Amino acid sequence: RIPIMSTKPMKVVLVDDDEDDRMFFADALQEIDLKTDLTEFHNGQELLDYLTESCTEFPQLIFLDLNMPVMDGFECLKKIRSNPKFEDLVVAIYSTSSSERDIEETFVNGANIYINKPNKFEELKKTIAQVVKRNWQYEENEMDKGNFLFRI
């Protein structure tokens, strides 16, 4: 039997205030052999407004930067995890920070994975491909601190 693949694109959200990083990410995502529909926001407040007011179908994966104006990724993550309506959202922290404190805080507050932003395009493409193609429904139960920080 051949598995039936969904023809619907995977809904991916990127929340990042840096325009260059958003363009870099969008280009890398486009080169991955997977149909995706990318929506971009500049800060956590824009994402929360979208999720609570205008989103008709939740994204399968949210890439969330930490350091942003208006509402940073830490506060946004806490607000997402405090709302039962969003409990199944998969949140990948996507940050230049490699601070143990930041990694620990996002783990404790319910992020699914922590990714250090790669600065080489091929590394970024490989990272995004591996994270996007993961089967989050099965991995959710196996989450522990050992596999939280993503490394290629």
XYZ file of N, CA and C in Angstrom:
456
model
N 0.820 -1.202 0.000
C 0.000 0.000 0.000
C 0.852 1.249 0.000
N 0.471 2.177 -0.815
C 1.187 3.446 -0.884
C 0.483 4.451 0.017
N 1.247 5.085 0.934
C 0.604 6.074 1.808
C 0.097 7.269 0.998
N -1.039 7.775 1.392
C -1.614 8.928 0.707
C -1.009 10.191 1.308
N -0.382 10.980 0.473
C 0.233 12.218 0.934
C -0.772 13.354 0.822
N -0.726 14.214 1.779
C -1.607 15.371 1.755
C -1.156 16.328 0.656
N -2.112 16.857 -0.067
C -1.774 17.829 -1.106
C -1.810 19.244 -0.552
N -2.313 19.376 0.677
C -2.347 20.682 1.309
C -0.954 21.059 1.781
N -0.544 22.305 1.530
C 0.777 22.710 2.019
C 0.817 22.778 3.543
N 1.987 22.537 4.090
C 2.190 22.646 5.530
C 2.235 24.123 5.895
N 1.444 24.521 6.889
C 1.416 25.925 7.318
C 2.547 26.182 8.314
N 3.471 27.055 7.899
C 4.633 27.405 8.715
C 4.580 28.906 8.998
N 4.896 29.275 10.237
C 4.943 30.680 10.617
C 6.357 31.012 11.084
N 6.841 32.173 10.656
C 8.124 32.686 11.126
C 7.865 34.022 11.813
N 8.327 34.141 13.054
C 8.191 35.394 13.802
C 9.605 35.915 14.064
N 9.976 36.991 13.357
C 11.335 37.520 13.440
C 11.303 38.977 12.994
N 11.914 39.859 13.769
C 11.900 41.281 13.418
C 12.970 41.655 12.389
N 13.921 40.767 12.124
C 15.013 41.056 11.203
C 14.626 40.669 9.767
N 14.517 41.666 8.911
C 14.072 41.424 7.533
C 15.012 40.493 6.773
N 16.332 40.671 6.939
C 17.299 39.804 6.258
C 17.132 38.353 6.698
N 16.944 38.142 8.008
C 16.744 36.776 8.512
C 15.462 36.168 7.949
N 14.409 36.974 7.827
C 13.145 36.461 7.255
C 13.330 36.060 5.787
N 14.056 36.889 5.027
C 14.283 36.573 3.608
C 15.146 35.318 3.460
N 16.186 35.215 4.273
C 17.092 34.064 4.286
C 16.295 32.784 4.574
N 15.436 32.866 5.601
C 14.598 31.733 6.008
C 13.630 31.353 4.890
N 12.943 32.338 4.321
C 11.956 32.083 3.261
C 12.618 31.430 2.049
N 13.810 31.906 1.674
C 14.535 31.312 0.540
C 14.902 29.858 0.829
N 15.373 29.598 2.044
C 15.760 28.228 2.414
C 14.542 27.311 2.424
N 13.442 27.792 2.993
C 12.215 26.986 3.056
C 11.707 26.657 1.663
N 11.816 27.609 0.761
C 11.340 27.420 -0.613
C 12.130 26.327 -1.334
N 13.398 26.165 -0.975
C 14.243 25.172 -1.645
C 14.063 23.757 -1.099
N 13.319 23.617 -0.021
C 13.089 22.293 0.557
C 11.995 21.587 -0.232
N 12.177 20.300 -0.436
C 11.225 19.525 -1.227
C 9.988 19.179 -0.397
N 9.197 20.198 -0.105
C 7.994 20.023 0.691
C 7.114 21.236 0.451
N 5.830 20.988 0.214
C 4.933 22.115 -0.015
C 4.637 22.808 1.308
N 4.985 24.088 1.363
C 4.742 24.860 2.581
C 4.066 26.178 2.230
N 3.392 26.706 3.222
C 2.752 28.002 3.110
C 3.296 28.826 4.274
N 4.176 29.793 3.974
C 4.858 30.567 5.016
C 4.141 31.886 5.279
N 3.887 32.146 6.560
C 3.350 33.434 7.005
C 4.388 34.042 7.934
N 4.646 35.340 7.759
C 5.684 36.004 8.547
C 5.095 37.107 9.419
N 5.665 37.234 10.624
C 5.297 38.303 11.549
C 6.573 38.935 12.086
N 6.467 40.204 12.521
C 7.639 40.947 12.987
C 7.863 40.853 14.496
N 6.841 40.426 15.248
C 6.988 40.307 16.705
C 5.907 39.388 17.268
N 6.062 39.051 18.538
C 5.147 38.118 19.191
C 3.713 38.625 19.262
N 3.528 39.924 19.404
C 2.175 40.467 19.492
C 1.422 40.261 18.181
N 2.108 40.463 17.049
C 1.468 40.230 15.746
C 1.032 38.768 15.628
N 1.876 37.844 16.074
C 1.526 36.425 16.027
C 0.300 36.142 16.891
N 0.303 36.633 18.131
C -0.828 36.380 19.030
C -2.119 36.993 18.492
N -2.028 38.187 17.915
C -3.216 38.806 17.315
C -3.750 37.921 16.199
N -2.855 37.411 15.377
C -3.243 36.532 14.275
C -3.903 35.250 14.801
N -3.266 34.604 15.776
C -3.792 33.340 16.304
C -5.158 33.518 16.974
N -5.350 34.638 17.649
C -6.601 34.822 18.394
C -7.706 35.476 17.575
N -7.341 36.265 16.555
C -8.362 37.028 15.847
C -8.644 36.595 14.420
N -7.622 36.240 13.650
C -7.895 36.022 12.226
C -7.483 34.656 11.686
N -6.895 33.830 12.512
C -6.423 32.516 12.055
C -7.591 31.533 11.968
N -7.804 30.974 10.790
C -8.875 29.990 10.633
C -8.338 28.564 10.775
N -7.069 28.390 10.480
C -6.436 27.072 10.605
C -5.048 27.276 11.203
N -4.804 26.690 12.369
C -3.530 26.895 13.052
C -2.361 26.356 12.227
N -1.210 27.017 12.338
C -0.020 26.516 11.640
C 0.458 25.213 12.271
N 1.124 24.389 11.478
C 1.689 23.143 12.008
C 2.994 23.409 12.755
N 3.654 24.523 12.426
C 4.961 24.796 13.009
C 5.215 26.299 13.063
N 5.649 26.775 14.231
C 5.980 28.188 14.418
C 7.456 28.304 14.755
N 8.189 29.087 13.974
C 9.580 29.411 14.270
C 9.561 30.775 14.944
N 10.030 30.839 16.193
C 9.897 32.037 17.015
C 11.260 32.569 17.453
N 11.583 33.784 16.995
C 12.809 34.450 17.430
C 12.607 34.920 18.873
N 13.692 35.115 19.616
C 13.573 35.555 21.006
C 13.643 37.067 21.175
N 14.601 37.691 20.515
C 14.840 39.118 20.728
C 14.141 39.956 19.668
N 12.978 40.493 20.055
C 12.174 41.313 19.147
C 11.550 42.461 19.934
N 11.226 43.559 19.240
C 10.528 44.665 19.913
C 9.057 44.320 20.146
N 8.352 45.156 20.830
C 6.923 45.038 21.143
C 6.665 43.863 22.084
N 6.790 42.632 21.587
C 6.689 41.442 22.443
C 7.755 40.456 21.994
N 8.670 40.118 22.907
C 9.736 39.190 22.545
C 9.243 37.743 22.553
N 10.124 36.846 22.121
C 9.775 35.439 22.012
C 9.481 34.762 23.340
N 10.152 35.205 24.409
C 9.916 34.609 25.735
C 8.466 34.853 26.168
N 8.051 36.116 26.098
C 6.697 36.478 26.518
C 5.651 35.829 25.610
N 5.935 35.823 24.317
C 5.009 35.219 23.354
C 4.831 33.729 23.646
N 5.937 33.025 23.888
C 5.882 31.597 24.201
C 5.039 31.349 25.455
N 5.253 32.163 26.493
C 4.480 31.998 27.731
C 2.986 32.194 27.473
N 2.645 33.188 26.665
C 1.234 33.450 26.367
C 0.616 32.317 25.543
N 1.387 31.778 24.606
C 0.893 30.647 23.806
C 0.627 29.451 24.723
N 1.599 29.141 25.584
C 1.463 27.959 26.445
C 0.443 28.148 27.574
N 0.060 29.390 27.873
C -0.937 29.600 28.932
C -2.361 29.540 28.375
N -2.496 29.416 27.058
C -3.818 29.358 26.437
C -4.102 27.920 25.979
N -5.074 27.238 26.594
C -5.376 25.852 26.237
C -5.716 25.667 24.749
N -6.218 26.716 24.127
C -6.574 26.666 22.707
C -5.341 26.402 21.837
N -4.165 26.791 22.337
C -2.924 26.666 21.564
C -2.026 25.522 22.030
N -2.538 24.638 22.887
C -1.665 23.625 23.500
C -0.986 22.686 22.495
N -1.593 22.498 21.325
C -0.999 21.581 20.347
C -0.062 22.262 19.350
N 0.104 23.575 19.467
C 0.998 24.267 18.536
C 2.444 23.831 18.785
N 3.160 23.591 17.696
C 4.573 23.239 17.796
C 5.373 24.523 17.633
N 6.169 24.852 18.670
C 6.947 26.091 18.670
C 8.438 25.760 18.684
N 9.105 26.180 17.608
C 10.552 26.023 17.507
C 11.181 27.387 17.779
N 11.971 27.478 18.831
C 12.689 28.725 19.098
C 13.801 28.818 18.054
N 13.903 29.993 17.437
C 14.813 30.205 16.317
C 15.597 31.478 16.620
N 16.773 31.320 17.233
C 17.468 32.482 17.788
C 18.976 32.444 17.561
N 19.590 33.623 17.579
C 21.051 33.697 17.515
C 21.655 33.411 18.884
N 20.849 33.484 19.933
C 21.350 33.273 21.292
C 21.691 31.805 21.542
N 22.860 31.590 22.137
C 23.202 30.221 22.550
C 23.373 30.191 24.071
N 22.775 31.175 24.729
C 22.854 31.285 26.176
C 22.117 30.121 26.849
N 22.801 29.474 27.798
C 22.182 28.367 28.542
C 20.893 28.816 29.225
N 20.897 30.056 29.719
C 19.723 30.602 30.403
C 18.530 30.692 29.454
N 18.769 31.173 28.219
C 17.696 31.285 27.223
C 17.174 29.898 26.842
N 18.090 28.979 26.643
C 17.702 27.608 26.270
C 16.865 26.990 27.390
N 17.345 27.116 28.622
C 16.634 26.571 29.787
C 15.241 27.201 29.934
N 15.181 28.536 29.818
C 13.908 29.233 30.012
C 12.871 28.829 28.957
N 13.300 28.671 27.720
C 12.338 28.289 26.677
C 11.919 26.828 26.827
N 12.834 25.978 27.277
C 12.493 24.574 27.531
C 11.437 24.478 28.633
N 11.688 25.167 29.745
C 10.783 25.150 30.891
C 9.412 25.718 30.523
N 9.397 26.693 29.616
C 8.138 27.325 29.234
C 7.429 26.652 28.061
N 7.918 25.484 27.653
C 7.141 24.658 26.739
C 7.464 24.727 25.264
N 8.619 25.292 24.879
C 9.001 25.236 23.464
C 9.276 23.773 23.101
N 9.110 23.438 21.842
C 9.323 22.061 21.405
C 10.778 21.776 21.040
N 11.474 22.812 20.555
C 12.856 22.631 20.124
C 13.540 24.002 20.107
N 14.851 24.000 20.259
C 15.632 25.241 20.250
C 16.657 25.151 19.131
N 16.612 26.111 18.223
C 17.515 26.113 17.072
C 18.347 27.386 17.092
N 19.667 27.231 17.018
C 20.526 28.393 16.827
C 20.505 28.723 15.337
N 20.238 29.982 15.019
C 20.166 30.390 13.612
C 21.513 30.132 12.930
N 21.507 29.266 11.923
C 22.754 29.063 11.176
C 23.032 30.292 10.310
N 24.318 30.628 10.087
C 24.599 31.773 9.232
C 25.021 31.373 7.823
N 25.094 30.078 7.557
C 25.377 29.600 6.202
C 24.073 29.055 5.612
N 23.811 29.423 4.369
C 22.546 29.068 3.723
C 22.304 27.557 3.690
N 23.318 26.779 3.318
C 23.147 25.315 3.229
C 22.821 24.704 4.590
N 23.463 25.222 5.649
C 23.167 24.738 7.005
C 21.730 25.077 7.396
N 21.321 26.290 7.044
C 19.953 26.719 7.339
C 18.953 25.821 6.633
N 19.199 25.556 5.369
C 18.309 24.702 4.581
C 18.195 23.305 5.211
N 19.343 22.754 5.579
C 19.371 21.413 6.180
C 18.620 21.407 7.523
N 18.843 22.453 8.324
C 18.188 22.569 9.630
C 16.674 22.662 9.471
N 16.237 23.581 8.627
C 14.795 23.767 8.414
C 14.171 22.482 7.887
N 14.832 21.840 6.933
C 14.296 20.598 6.363
C 14.094 19.540 7.449
N 15.086 19.364 8.323
C 14.972 18.344 9.366
C 13.869 18.678 10.364
N 13.738 19.941 10.719
C 12.724 20.337 11.694
C 11.323 20.258 11.084
N 11.179 20.725 9.855
C 9.869 20.731 9.194
C 9.383 19.309 8.913
N 10.303 18.413 8.580
C 9.905 17.045 8.208
C 9.738 16.102 9.397
N 10.026 16.571 10.598
C 9.832 15.749 11.797
C 8.363 15.414 11.985
N 8.104 14.254 12.559
C 6.720 13.928 12.886
C 6.487 14.328 14.334
N 6.004 15.551 14.519
C 5.879 16.122 15.857
C 4.872 15.388 16.724
N 3.866 14.746 16.138
C 2.874 14.040 16.953
C 3.526 12.911 17.738
N 4.482 12.227 17.123
C 5.134 11.104 17.809
C 6.256 11.573 18.711
N 6.963 12.600 18.313
C 8.112 13.067 19.085
C 7.715 13.807 20.338
N 6.518 14.344 20.352
C 6.048 15.150 21.482
C 6.193 14.393 22.805
N 5.860 13.120 22.791
C 5.887 12.323 24.017
C 7.302 12.015 24.482
N 8.248 12.066 23.574
C 9.616 11.672 23.891
C 10.508 12.872 24.226
N 9.905 14.002 24.449
C 10.669 15.223 24.642
C 11.433 15.212 25.960
N 12.712 15.513 25.868
C 13.496 15.699 27.082
C 14.591 16.719 26.783
N 15.262 17.147 27.804
C 16.248 18.210 27.637
C 17.384 17.784 26.712
N 17.663 16.511 26.649
C 18.747 16.018 25.805
C 18.527 16.239 24.321
N 17.275 16.209 23.866
C 17.037 16.402 22.434
C 16.362 17.738 22.138
N 16.334 18.635 23.102
C 15.690 19.934 22.940
C 16.511 20.880 22.073
N 17.821 20.953 22.322
C 18.692 21.824 21.553
C 19.049 21.125 20.249
N 18.624 21.711 19.142
C 18.821 21.070 17.822
C 20.237 21.299 17.337
N 20.880 20.226 16.889
C 22.214 20.321 16.288
C 22.251 19.468 15.041
N 22.949 19.984 14.028
C 23.099 19.214 12.783
C 24.255 18.256 12.953
